[in-house]
């Protein structure tokens, strides 16, 4: 029954995601698709209050099921649930982000035009119809050297057909998500279930397809090698992960011993980079990197759930008011996140004061399962 309910919620969310499809984008020219597309566009662009209510209801449902599965259903196989999630979420549209289309076009610059995406930008190809539904067409390739080779695989397989590009890129993200859950299940079953069902992972990693999920997946592969005592392979995968957008580079100092002081340094390094990026503009998907630390600190995500919820609630201005085109919408977004952050800090202080002196003694003790038993 839980699989049926969860599957229905995911299907509803995936269908809803097309309410904010770019009006300039036609995925399929079949008349049946047009009949389905028009009511969804009406919902997303002309009935914003109803659209926002649907988003909030589905988001609450996702979090409720996630918390119930992680805290109550200890017999759930995370691999099985992740297959369900991936098979449904892979069909979703990236409804609050255009980054996936930039990844697709950046790879196309090399695979189709034979140019260097670090030197060329989408605006250099004004006759290409794909630029009609892209954002940030004025910038060259902004990511590190290890992400581009990953995107070339689905790009080559797509033969310059957009729907194939869209599908193969989504499948690639789904496969990396499944690899992450599988390896986490080998290290810590509860952490795997936490990762597999968390709404931030599902929405920002799978549905919106941010490359932070790929960086996290490569990092988890490295962590798996670390626990297999293969130090060289672990460091190589950490470097590959860090080479996507550099946010995960502090992984390089991770140690197999869970309470090692260098692991605290690595976590602190990630948090420092997150704070720095957030001073430029806070984005929900940046915080996917914290899920890599679940094998070391199993209760880390539990401790910041309020903040993570606020990150996804911060899309309220985008869905309700339309885009980020005015300062007041961005200010409202920041206010939602700040409220969540402050509430989360209050919760952590209360939790810390309740903990025994032994559990207050180290980060590992406070964020481990023993700290909450």
Short mmCIF file of C-alpha atoms in Angstrom, two decimals:
data_model
loop_
_atom_site.label_atom_id
_atom_site.label_comp_id
_atom_site.label_asym_id
_atom_site.label_seq_id
_atom_site.Cartn_x
_atom_site.Cartn_y
_atom_site.Cartn_z
CA UNK A 1 0.00 0.00 0.00
CA UNK A 2 2.81 2.43 0.85
CA UNK A 3 4.30 1.96 -2.61
CA UNK A 4 0.93 2.69 -4.24
CA UNK A 5 0.34 5.87 -2.21
CA UNK A 6 3.90 7.08 -2.70
CA UNK A 7 3.75 6.28 -6.40
CA UNK A 8 0.50 8.24 -6.80
CA UNK A 9 1.98 11.31 -5.09
CA UNK A 10 5.06 11.13 -7.31
CA UNK A 11 2.94 10.72 -10.44
CA UNK A 12 0.82 13.73 -9.44
CA UNK A 13 3.95 15.80 -8.84
CA UNK A 14 5.45 14.75 -12.17
CA UNK A 15 2.26 15.70 -14.01
CA UNK A 16 2.02 18.97 -12.10
CA UNK A 17 5.59 19.85 -13.07
CA UNK A 18 4.41 20.43 -16.65
CA UNK A 19 2.17 23.26 -15.45
CA UNK A 20 5.27 25.47 -15.61
CA UNK A 21 6.67 24.17 -18.87
CA UNK A 22 8.17 26.90 -21.02
CA UNK A 23 5.46 27.98 -23.51
CA UNK A 24 8.14 28.16 -26.22
CA UNK A 25 8.99 24.48 -25.76
CA UNK A 26 7.15 21.74 -27.63
CA UNK A 27 8.35 18.37 -26.43
CA UNK A 28 6.05 16.35 -28.69
CA UNK A 29 3.98 17.51 -31.65
CA UNK A 30 1.28 14.84 -31.24
CA UNK A 31 -2.25 16.29 -30.84
CA UNK A 32 -2.85 14.27 -27.67
CA UNK A 33 0.12 15.97 -26.02
CA UNK A 34 -1.25 19.36 -27.02
CA UNK A 35 -4.58 18.52 -25.41
CA UNK A 36 -2.82 17.63 -22.15
CA UNK A 37 -0.39 20.56 -22.32
CA UNK A 38 -2.84 23.43 -22.67
CA UNK A 39 -4.81 22.86 -19.40
CA UNK A 40 -1.53 22.49 -17.51
CA UNK A 41 -0.18 25.76 -18.92
CA UNK A 42 -3.45 27.46 -17.98
CA UNK A 43 -2.99 26.15 -14.43
CA UNK A 44 0.65 27.18 -14.10
CA UNK A 45 0.51 30.61 -15.77
CA UNK A 46 -3.07 31.80 -15.33
CA UNK A 47 -4.34 30.09 -12.17
CA UNK A 48 -1.31 30.67 -9.98
CA UNK A 49 -3.15 30.53 -6.64
CA UNK A 50 -4.49 27.05 -7.43
CA UNK A 51 -1.11 26.01 -8.79
CA UNK A 52 0.60 27.13 -5.59
CA UNK A 53 -1.90 25.24 -3.46
CA UNK A 54 -1.26 22.07 -5.45
CA UNK A 55 2.50 22.49 -5.09
CA UNK A 56 2.25 22.99 -1.32
CA UNK A 57 -0.10 20.01 -0.87
CA UNK A 58 2.17 17.72 -2.89
CA UNK A 59 5.25 19.00 -1.06
CA UNK A 60 3.66 18.34 2.34
CA UNK A 61 2.65 14.86 1.14
CA UNK A 62 6.21 14.12 0.01
CA UNK A 63 7.69 15.21 3.33
CA UNK A 64 5.06 13.35 5.34
CA UNK A 65 5.71 10.10 3.48
CA UNK A 66 9.47 10.64 3.67
CA UNK A 67 9.42 11.13 7.45
CA UNK A 68 7.09 8.16 7.94
CA UNK A 69 9.27 5.86 5.84
CA UNK A 70 12.51 6.90 7.53
CA UNK A 71 11.26 6.88 11.11
CA UNK A 72 8.53 4.22 11.12
CA UNK A 73 9.07 1.71 8.31
CA UNK A 74 12.39 0.09 9.11
CA UNK A 75 11.67 -2.89 6.84
CA UNK A 76 11.45 -0.82 3.64
CA UNK A 77 14.16 -1.66 1.12
CA UNK A 78 15.72 1.65 -0.01
CA UNK A 79 16.72 0.16 -3.36
CA UNK A 80 13.15 -0.85 -4.16
CA UNK A 81 11.74 2.53 -3.18
CA UNK A 82 14.45 4.33 -5.20
CA UNK A 83 13.55 2.37 -8.33
CA UNK A 84 9.94 3.51 -7.91
CA UNK A 85 11.06 7.13 -7.42
CA UNK A 86 13.46 7.12 -10.37
CA UNK A 87 11.00 5.49 -12.79
CA UNK A 88 8.43 8.21 -12.10
CA UNK A 89 10.56 11.31 -11.45
CA UNK A 90 12.60 10.79 -14.61
CA UNK A 91 9.50 11.84 -16.58
CA UNK A 92 9.05 15.10 -14.66
CA UNK A 93 9.73 18.49 -16.19
CA UNK A 94 12.32 20.78 -14.49
CA UNK A 95 9.55 23.17 -13.53
CA UNK A 96 11.47 25.73 -11.44
CA UNK A 97 14.81 25.63 -13.23
CA UNK A 98 16.22 25.92 -16.75
CA UNK A 99 19.66 24.56 -15.89
CA UNK A 100 19.04 21.19 -17.58
CA UNK A 101 18.53 22.91 -20.93
CA UNK A 102 21.85 24.71 -20.49
CA UNK A 103 23.58 21.39 -19.78
CA UNK A 104 22.03 19.96 -22.95
CA UNK A 105 23.05 22.89 -25.13
CA UNK A 106 26.55 23.15 -23.65
CA UNK A 107 27.16 19.52 -24.63
CA UNK A 108 25.62 20.18 -28.05
CA UNK A 109 28.17 22.92 -28.73
CA UNK A 110 30.82 20.20 -28.74
CA UNK A 111 28.94 17.15 -30.06
CA UNK A 112 27.03 18.91 -32.87
CA UNK A 113 28.90 22.13 -33.66
CA UNK A 114 32.37 20.85 -32.80
CA UNK A 115 33.17 23.98 -30.80
CA UNK A 116 34.56 24.51 -27.33
CA UNK A 117 31.75 25.34 -24.83
CA UNK A 118 34.31 27.10 -22.63
CA UNK A 119 34.88 29.55 -25.48
CA UNK A 120 31.45 29.65 -27.13
CA UNK A 121 28.00 30.40 -25.72
CA UNK A 122 24.42 29.71 -26.79
CA UNK A 123 24.01 33.22 -28.21
CA UNK A 124 26.71 32.38 -30.75
CA UNK A 125 24.16 30.11 -32.47
CA UNK A 126 21.18 32.45 -33.09
CA UNK A 127 19.61 30.15 -35.70
CA UNK A 128 19.39 27.23 -33.28
CA UNK A 129 15.75 26.86 -32.21
CA UNK A 130 16.73 25.42 -28.82
CA UNK A 131 17.83 28.85 -27.62
CA UNK A 132 14.14 29.92 -27.54
CA UNK A 133 13.52 28.15 -24.23
CA UNK A 134 16.91 28.65 -22.61
CA UNK A 135 18.01 31.08 -19.92
CA UNK A 136 21.57 32.36 -19.36
CA UNK A 137 22.37 32.13 -23.06
CA UNK A 138 25.02 34.83 -22.69
CA UNK A 139 27.53 32.85 -20.66
CA UNK A 140 30.13 30.27 -21.73
CA UNK A 141 30.47 26.94 -19.92
CA UNK A 142 30.65 27.73 -16.17
CA UNK A 143 31.40 24.29 -14.70
CA UNK A 144 34.54 22.32 -13.99
CA UNK A 145 36.25 19.86 -16.36
CA UNK A 146 34.64 16.64 -15.09
CA UNK A 147 30.99 17.45 -15.75
CA UNK A 148 31.24 18.04 -19.50
CA UNK A 149 32.50 14.50 -20.34
CA UNK A 150 29.56 13.06 -18.37
CA UNK A 151 27.03 15.09 -20.41
CA UNK A 152 28.65 14.16 -23.73
CA UNK A 153 27.37 10.58 -23.39
CA UNK A 154 23.62 11.35 -23.52
CA UNK A 155 24.31 14.14 -26.02
CA UNK A 156 26.06 11.82 -28.49
CA UNK A 157 23.35 9.18 -28.10
CA UNK A 158 20.61 11.72 -28.89
CA UNK A 159 21.67 12.51 -32.48
CA UNK A 160 20.73 16.18 -32.07
CA UNK A 161 17.09 15.30 -31.37
CA UNK A 162 15.76 17.38 -28.50
CA UNK A 163 13.29 14.89 -27.05
CA UNK A 164 16.03 12.23 -26.99
CA UNK A 165 18.41 14.69 -25.35
CA UNK A 166 15.81 15.53 -22.73
CA UNK A 167 15.04 11.86 -22.09
CA UNK A 168 18.63 10.59 -22.01
CA UNK A 169 19.80 13.40 -19.74
CA UNK A 170 16.95 12.66 -17.33
CA UNK A 171 17.78 8.94 -17.45
CA UNK A 172 21.44 9.69 -16.72
CA UNK A 173 20.43 11.62 -13.60
CA UNK A 174 18.11 8.78 -12.58
CA UNK A 175 20.88 6.22 -12.94
CA UNK A 176 23.28 8.25 -10.80
CA UNK A 177 20.57 8.60 -8.17
CA UNK A 178 20.10 4.80 -8.16
CA UNK A 179 23.85 4.22 -7.90
CA UNK A 180 23.95 6.57 -4.90
CA UNK A 181 21.12 4.77 -3.12
CA UNK A 182 22.64 1.36 -3.83
CA UNK A 183 26.07 2.29 -2.45
CA UNK A 184 24.58 4.07 0.55
CA UNK A 185 22.54 0.95 1.32
CA UNK A 186 25.81 -0.97 1.53
CA UNK A 187 27.14 1.53 4.07
CA UNK A 188 24.07 2.49 6.13
CA UNK A 189 20.53 1.39 5.28
CA UNK A 190 18.75 4.26 7.04
CA UNK A 191 20.96 6.81 5.28
CA UNK A 192 20.09 5.21 1.94
CA UNK A 193 16.37 5.50 2.72
CA UNK A 194 16.85 9.10 3.87
CA UNK A 195 18.56 9.95 0.58
CA UNK A 196 16.17 7.95 -1.62
CA UNK A 197 12.99 9.58 -0.31
CA UNK A 198 14.02 13.09 0.66
CA UNK A 199 12.01 15.72 -1.25
CA UNK A 200 15.07 17.93 -1.78
CA UNK A 201 16.85 15.06 -3.56
CA UNK A 202 13.75 14.15 -5.58
CA UNK A 203 12.78 17.68 -6.60
CA UNK A 204 16.16 19.34 -7.06
CA UNK A 205 18.17 16.26 -7.99
CA UNK A 206 15.79 14.23 -10.15
CA UNK A 207 12.97 16.50 -11.29
CA UNK A 208 14.92 19.75 -11.74
CA UNK A 209 18.08 17.80 -12.62
CA UNK A 210 20.76 20.01 -11.12
CA UNK A 211 24.31 18.80 -11.62
CA UNK A 212 24.84 18.92 -7.86
CA UNK A 213 23.21 15.47 -7.79
CA UNK A 214 25.93 14.16 -10.12
CA UNK A 215 28.62 15.68 -7.88
CA UNK A 216 26.97 14.04 -4.88
CA UNK A 217 26.78 10.68 -6.67
CA UNK A 218 30.49 10.78 -7.57
CA UNK A 219 31.24 11.74 -3.97
CA UNK A 220 29.24 8.79 -2.65
CA UNK A 221 31.13 6.47 -5.00
CA UNK A 222 34.34 7.82 -3.50
CA UNK A 223 33.02 7.32 0.03
CA UNK A 224 32.14 3.72 -0.81
CA UNK A 225 35.72 3.14 -2.01
CA UNK A 226 36.95 4.83 1.17
CA UNK A 227 35.11 2.26 3.28
CA UNK A 228 36.52 -0.49 1.05
CA UNK A 229 39.94 0.83 2.13
CA UNK A 230 40.82 1.79 -1.43
CA UNK A 231 42.30 5.18 -0.73
CA UNK A 232 43.52 5.91 -4.26
CA UNK A 233 40.16 5.20 -5.93
CA UNK A 234 38.37 7.20 -3.22
CA UNK A 235 40.54 10.29 -3.76
CA UNK A 236 40.15 10.04 -7.54
CA UNK A 237 36.36 10.00 -7.24
CA UNK A 238 36.48 12.89 -4.76
CA UNK A 239 38.47 14.90 -7.30
CA UNK A 240 36.01 13.99 -10.08
CA UNK A 241 33.16 15.13 -7.84
CA UNK A 242 34.94 18.35 -6.92
CA UNK A 243 35.74 18.97 -10.57
CA UNK A 244 32.05 19.53 -11.42
CA UNK A 245 31.51 22.84 -9.63
CA UNK A 246 34.18 22.70 -6.89
CA UNK A 247 31.65 22.70 -4.05
CA UNK A 248 32.57 19.13 -3.05
CA UNK A 249 36.36 19.56 -3.06
CA UNK A 250 36.55 19.41 0.78
CA UNK A 251 35.73 15.69 0.42
CA UNK A 252 39.39 15.12 -0.33
CA UNK A 253 40.30 15.02 3.40
CA UNK A 254 37.61 12.50 4.43
CA UNK A 255 38.74 9.52 6.48
CA UNK A 256 37.20 6.08 6.94
CA UNK A 257 37.04 6.40 10.72
CA UNK A 258 33.67 8.05 11.31
CA UNK A 259 34.70 10.18 14.27
CA UNK A 260 37.98 11.35 12.73
CA UNK A 261 38.63 15.07 13.21
CA UNK A 262 39.33 15.52 9.48
CA UNK A 263 35.74 14.55 8.74
CA UNK A 264 34.65 17.51 10.85
CA UNK A 265 37.05 19.65 8.80
CA UNK A 266 35.49 18.35 5.57
CA UNK A 267 31.95 19.04 6.79
CA UNK A 268 33.01 22.50 7.99
CA UNK A 269 34.62 23.15 4.61
CA UNK A 270 31.37 22.31 2.82
CA UNK A 271 29.36 24.51 5.17
CA UNK A 272 31.82 27.39 4.64
CA UNK A 273 31.44 27.10 0.86
CA UNK A 274 27.65 26.93 1.22
CA UNK A 275 27.68 30.10 3.31
CA UNK A 276 29.86 31.84 0.73
CA UNK A 277 27.62 30.81 -2.19
CA UNK A 278 24.55 31.82 -0.20
CA UNK A 279 25.93 35.34 0.22
CA UNK A 280 25.80 35.58 -3.59
CA UNK A 281 22.36 33.94 -3.91
CA UNK A 282 21.00 31.09 -1.85
CA UNK A 283 19.79 28.19 -3.98
CA UNK A 284 18.08 25.07 -2.57
CA UNK A 285 20.06 22.61 -4.68
CA UNK A 286 23.40 23.72 -3.22
CA UNK A 287 22.52 21.86 -0.03
CA UNK A 288 22.33 18.46 -1.72
CA UNK A 289 26.05 18.10 -0.92
CA UNK A 290 25.24 17.60 2.78
CA UNK A 291 23.63 14.25 1.97
CA UNK A 292 27.08 12.82 1.23
CA UNK A 293 27.86 12.95 4.95
CA UNK A 294 25.05 10.58 5.95
CA UNK A 295 27.39 7.55 6.29
CA UNK A 296 29.43 9.59 8.81
CA UNK A 297 26.67 11.58 10.50
CA UNK A 298 23.41 9.60 10.08
CA UNK A 299 21.27 12.22 11.86
CA UNK A 300 22.67 15.25 10.04
CA UNK A 301 19.66 15.66 7.75
CA UNK A 302 17.26 15.09 10.65
CA UNK A 303 18.87 18.03 12.41
CA UNK A 304 18.32 20.44 9.51
CA UNK A 305 14.92 19.27 8.23
CA UNK A 306 13.19 22.55 9.11
CA UNK A 307 15.72 24.49 7.05
CA UNK A 308 15.48 22.06 4.12
CA UNK A 309 11.70 22.36 4.14
CA UNK A 310 12.00 26.15 4.01
CA UNK A 311 14.29 25.87 0.97
CA UNK A 312 11.55 24.13 -1.01
CA UNK A 313 8.88 26.44 0.40
CA UNK A 314 10.92 29.36 -0.94
CA UNK A 315 9.60 28.59 -4.43
CA UNK A 316 6.29 30.08 -3.31
CA UNK A 317 7.01 33.52 -4.91
CA UNK A 318 8.16 31.86 -8.15
CA UNK A 319 5.00 29.78 -8.51
CA UNK A 320 2.51 32.23 -7.05
CA UNK A 321 3.86 35.50 -8.45
CA UNK A 322 5.79 34.31 -11.49
CA UNK A 323 9.58 34.19 -11.79
CA UNK A 324 12.30 36.14 -9.99
CA UNK A 325 11.97 39.26 -12.12
CA UNK A 326 11.39 41.79 -9.32
CA UNK A 327 13.27 42.45 -6.06
CA UNK A 328 10.20 41.90 -3.88
CA UNK A 329 9.88 38.30 -5.05
CA UNK A 330 13.50 37.56 -4.23
CA UNK A 331 13.15 39.28 -0.84
CA UNK A 332 10.12 37.10 -0.04
CA UNK A 333 12.12 34.03 -1.00
CA UNK A 334 14.91 35.06 1.37
CA UNK A 335 12.45 35.79 4.17
CA UNK A 336 10.97 32.29 3.92
CA UNK A 337 14.44 30.74 4.08
CA UNK A 338 15.52 32.95 7.00
CA UNK A 339 12.45 31.99 9.01
CA UNK A 340 13.22 28.32 8.42
CA UNK A 341 16.88 28.83 9.33
CA UNK A 342 16.08 30.64 12.59
CA UNK A 343 13.51 28.02 13.61
CA UNK A 344 16.05 25.31 12.85
CA UNK A 345 18.72 27.01 14.98
CA UNK A 346 16.27 27.26 17.88
CA UNK A 347 15.47 23.55 17.47
CA UNK A 348 19.17 22.59 17.44
CA UNK A 349 19.92 24.66 20.56
CA UNK A 350 17.03 22.97 22.34
CA UNK A 351 18.25 19.56 21.16
CA UNK A 352 21.79 20.30 22.26
CA UNK A 353 20.73 21.44 25.72
CA UNK A 354 18.70 18.26 26.14
CA UNK A 355 21.63 16.04 25.18
CA UNK A 356 23.86 14.46 27.78
CA UNK A 357 27.38 15.87 28.33
CA UNK A 358 28.86 12.85 26.55
CA UNK A 359 26.75 13.50 23.46
CA UNK A 360 27.68 17.19 23.47
CA UNK A 361 31.36 16.29 23.43
CA UNK A 362 31.77 15.84 19.67
CA UNK A 363 30.07 16.51 16.37
CA UNK A 364 30.04 12.79 15.64
CA UNK A 365 28.32 11.94 18.92
CA UNK A 366 25.68 14.63 18.45
CA UNK A 367 24.93 13.71 14.83
CA UNK A 368 25.19 9.95 15.20
CA UNK A 369 22.35 7.58 15.93
CA UNK A 370 23.52 7.18 19.51
CA UNK A 371 22.84 10.86 20.09
CA UNK A 372 19.14 10.39 19.41
CA UNK A 373 18.41 7.04 21.03
#
